[in-house]
GROMACS .gro file of C-alpha atoms in nm:
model
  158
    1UNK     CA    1   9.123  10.960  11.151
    2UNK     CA    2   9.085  10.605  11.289
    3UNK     CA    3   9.108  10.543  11.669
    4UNK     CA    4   9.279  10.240  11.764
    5UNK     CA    5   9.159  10.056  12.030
    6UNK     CA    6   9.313   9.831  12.275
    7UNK     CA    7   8.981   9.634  12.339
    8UNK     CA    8   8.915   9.341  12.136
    9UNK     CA    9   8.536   9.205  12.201
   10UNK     CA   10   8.692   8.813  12.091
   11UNK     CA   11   8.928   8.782  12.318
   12UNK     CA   12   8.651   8.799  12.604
   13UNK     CA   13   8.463   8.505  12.757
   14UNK     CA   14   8.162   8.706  12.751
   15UNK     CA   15   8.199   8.826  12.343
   16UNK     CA   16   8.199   8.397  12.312
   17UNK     CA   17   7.932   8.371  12.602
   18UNK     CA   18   7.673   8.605  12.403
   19UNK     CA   19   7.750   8.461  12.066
   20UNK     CA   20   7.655   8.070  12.238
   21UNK     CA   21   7.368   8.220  12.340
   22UNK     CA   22   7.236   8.382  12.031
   23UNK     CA   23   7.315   8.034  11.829
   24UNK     CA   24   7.145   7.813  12.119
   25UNK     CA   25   6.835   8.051  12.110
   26UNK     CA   26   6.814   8.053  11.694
   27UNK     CA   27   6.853   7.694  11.709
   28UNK     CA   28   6.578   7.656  11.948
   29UNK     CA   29   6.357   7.898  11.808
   30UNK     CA   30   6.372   7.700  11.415
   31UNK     CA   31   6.338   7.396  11.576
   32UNK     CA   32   5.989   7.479  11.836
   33UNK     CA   33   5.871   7.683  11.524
   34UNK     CA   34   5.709   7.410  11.370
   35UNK     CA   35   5.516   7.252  11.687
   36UNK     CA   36   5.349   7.614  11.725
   37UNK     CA   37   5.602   7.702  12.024
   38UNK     CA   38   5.872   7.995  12.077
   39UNK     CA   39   6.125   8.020  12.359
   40UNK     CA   40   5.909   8.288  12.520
   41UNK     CA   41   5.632   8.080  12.553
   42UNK     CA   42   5.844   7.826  12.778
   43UNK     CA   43   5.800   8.030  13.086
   44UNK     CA   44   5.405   8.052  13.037
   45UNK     CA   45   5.430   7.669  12.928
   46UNK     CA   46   5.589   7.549  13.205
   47UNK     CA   47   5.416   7.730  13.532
   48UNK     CA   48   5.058   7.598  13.370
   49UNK     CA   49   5.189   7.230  13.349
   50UNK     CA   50   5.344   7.264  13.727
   51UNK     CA   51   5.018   7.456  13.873
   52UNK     CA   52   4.717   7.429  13.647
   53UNK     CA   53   4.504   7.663  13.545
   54UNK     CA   54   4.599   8.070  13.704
   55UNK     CA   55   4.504   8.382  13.707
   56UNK     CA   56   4.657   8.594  13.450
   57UNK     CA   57   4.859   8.813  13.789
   58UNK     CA   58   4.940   8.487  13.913
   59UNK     CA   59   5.138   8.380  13.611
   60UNK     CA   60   5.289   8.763  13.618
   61UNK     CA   61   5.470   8.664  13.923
   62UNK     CA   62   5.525   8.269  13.843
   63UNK     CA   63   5.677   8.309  13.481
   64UNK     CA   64   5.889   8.663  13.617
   65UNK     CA   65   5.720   8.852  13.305
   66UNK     CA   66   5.606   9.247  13.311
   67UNK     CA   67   5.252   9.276  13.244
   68UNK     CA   68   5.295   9.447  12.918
   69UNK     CA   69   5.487   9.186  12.748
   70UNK     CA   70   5.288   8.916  12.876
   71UNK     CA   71   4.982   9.039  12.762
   72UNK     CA   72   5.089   9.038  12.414
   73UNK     CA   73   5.266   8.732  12.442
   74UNK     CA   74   4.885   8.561  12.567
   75UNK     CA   75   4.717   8.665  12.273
   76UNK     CA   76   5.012   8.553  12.013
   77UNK     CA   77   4.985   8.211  12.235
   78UNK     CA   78   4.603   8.237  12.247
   79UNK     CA   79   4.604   8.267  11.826
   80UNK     CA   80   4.831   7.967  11.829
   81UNK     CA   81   4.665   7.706  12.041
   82UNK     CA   82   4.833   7.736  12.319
   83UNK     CA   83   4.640   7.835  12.571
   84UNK     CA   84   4.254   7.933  12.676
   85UNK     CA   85   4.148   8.240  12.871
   86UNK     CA   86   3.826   8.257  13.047
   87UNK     CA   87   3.672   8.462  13.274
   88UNK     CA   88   3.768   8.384  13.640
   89UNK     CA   89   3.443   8.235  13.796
   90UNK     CA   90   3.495   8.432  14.123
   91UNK     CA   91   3.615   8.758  13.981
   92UNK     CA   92   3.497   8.810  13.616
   93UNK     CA   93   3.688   9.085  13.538
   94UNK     CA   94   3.987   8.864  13.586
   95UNK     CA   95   4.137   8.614  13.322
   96UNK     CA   96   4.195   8.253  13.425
   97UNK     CA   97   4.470   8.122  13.173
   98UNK     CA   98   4.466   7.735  13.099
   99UNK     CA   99   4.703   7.526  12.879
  100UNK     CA  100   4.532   7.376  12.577
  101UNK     CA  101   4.516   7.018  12.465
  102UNK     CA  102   4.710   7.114  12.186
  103UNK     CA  103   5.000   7.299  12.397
  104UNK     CA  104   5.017   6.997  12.647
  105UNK     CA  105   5.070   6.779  12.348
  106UNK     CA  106   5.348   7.003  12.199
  107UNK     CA  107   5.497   7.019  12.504
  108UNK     CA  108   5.681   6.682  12.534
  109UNK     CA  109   5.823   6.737  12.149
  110UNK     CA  110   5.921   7.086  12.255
  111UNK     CA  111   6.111   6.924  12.541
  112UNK     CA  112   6.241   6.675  12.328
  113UNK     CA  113   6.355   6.898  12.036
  114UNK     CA  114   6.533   7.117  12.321
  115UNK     CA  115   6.752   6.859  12.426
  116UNK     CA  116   6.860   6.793  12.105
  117UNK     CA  117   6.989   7.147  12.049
  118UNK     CA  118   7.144   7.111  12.361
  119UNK     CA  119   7.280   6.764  12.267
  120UNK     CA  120   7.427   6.945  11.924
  121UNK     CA  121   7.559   7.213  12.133
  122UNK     CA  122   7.766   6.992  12.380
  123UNK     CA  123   7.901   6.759  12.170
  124UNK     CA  124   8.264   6.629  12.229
  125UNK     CA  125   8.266   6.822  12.558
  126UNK     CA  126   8.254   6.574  12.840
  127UNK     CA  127   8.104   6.552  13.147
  128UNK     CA  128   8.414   6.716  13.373
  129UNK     CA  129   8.437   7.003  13.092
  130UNK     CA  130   8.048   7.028  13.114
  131UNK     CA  131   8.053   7.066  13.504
  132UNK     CA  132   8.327   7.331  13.487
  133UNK     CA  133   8.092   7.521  13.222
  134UNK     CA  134   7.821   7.516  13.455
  135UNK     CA  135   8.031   7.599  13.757
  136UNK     CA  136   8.172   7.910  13.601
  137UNK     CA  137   7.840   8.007  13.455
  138UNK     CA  138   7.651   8.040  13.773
  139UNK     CA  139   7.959   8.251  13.885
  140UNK     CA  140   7.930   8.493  13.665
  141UNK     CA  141   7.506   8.475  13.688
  142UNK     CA  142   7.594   8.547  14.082
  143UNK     CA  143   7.848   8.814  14.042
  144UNK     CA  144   7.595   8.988  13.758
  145UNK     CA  145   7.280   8.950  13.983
  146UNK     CA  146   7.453   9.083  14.282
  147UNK     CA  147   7.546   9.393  14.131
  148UNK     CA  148   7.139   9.552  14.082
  149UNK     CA  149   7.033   9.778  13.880
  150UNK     CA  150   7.096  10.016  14.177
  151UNK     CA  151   7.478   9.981  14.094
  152UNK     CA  152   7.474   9.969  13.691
  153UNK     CA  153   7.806  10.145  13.578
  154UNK     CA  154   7.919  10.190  13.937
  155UNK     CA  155   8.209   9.955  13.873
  156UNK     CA  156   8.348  10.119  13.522
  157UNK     CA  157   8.267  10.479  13.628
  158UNK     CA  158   8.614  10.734  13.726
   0.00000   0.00000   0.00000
């Protein structure tokens, strides 16, 4: 017996909102794929160019990443290149993390090969229709972030 269903996924910004996102994030992944880099690596990336050289808890708390994934994403970023870790001269059982030569050299091309994606992604949507996007977008970020973990289901429950 089929069930119909009055609920059609398309016909919600957010079906369109998550499919975006999963073509942005393939597109970005093929493209930093070559220069050595992934989209996860972004985070780590970017808080070692702003701050230099951190301890391994530091960049927990500066790249918002739980210790268990960050630990393996290190070592895959360690066995590309990426970064360095040595022992913390103060502490020794600590790790101080340190962007490469190589991974400050990607990093520009990364940048660069991002904006084309995003470039691709935008085209022949103009600057008022590109505000509005971003406008509505943080909306619905806000109204998603204000409603915890605490509260998940709260909403849809009887």
């Amino acid at each position: 017996m089929k069930i119909k269903s009055d609920w059609n996924p398309e016909s919600t910004p957010t079906f369109w909102i998550n499919h975006a996102s999963r073509l942005i994030m393939r597109s970005f992944e093929r493209e930093l794929r070559p220069l050595g880099f992934g989209m996860a690596y972004l985070p780590v990336v970017m808080a070692l160019e702003e701050s230099g050289p951190m301890l391994q808890k530091d960049l927990l708390q500066r790249a918002r990443i739980e210790q268990p994934t960050m630990a393996a994403l290190l070592a895959r970023m360690e066995r590309d290149g990426v970064i360095a870790r040595k022992p913390d001269p103060i502490d020794s059982r600590a790790r101080r993390i340190s962007l490469t030569a190589k991974g400050r050299s990607r990093l520009g091309a990364a940048r660069r090969v991002m904006s084309e994606v995003v470039d691709v992604a935008l085209a022949g949507i103009d600057a008022r229709e590109r505000a509005a996007l971003m406008s509505v977008l943080r909306r619905l970020v806000t109204n998603l972030s204000e409603i915890g973990d605490e509260h998940a289901g709260a909403r849809i429950r009887p």
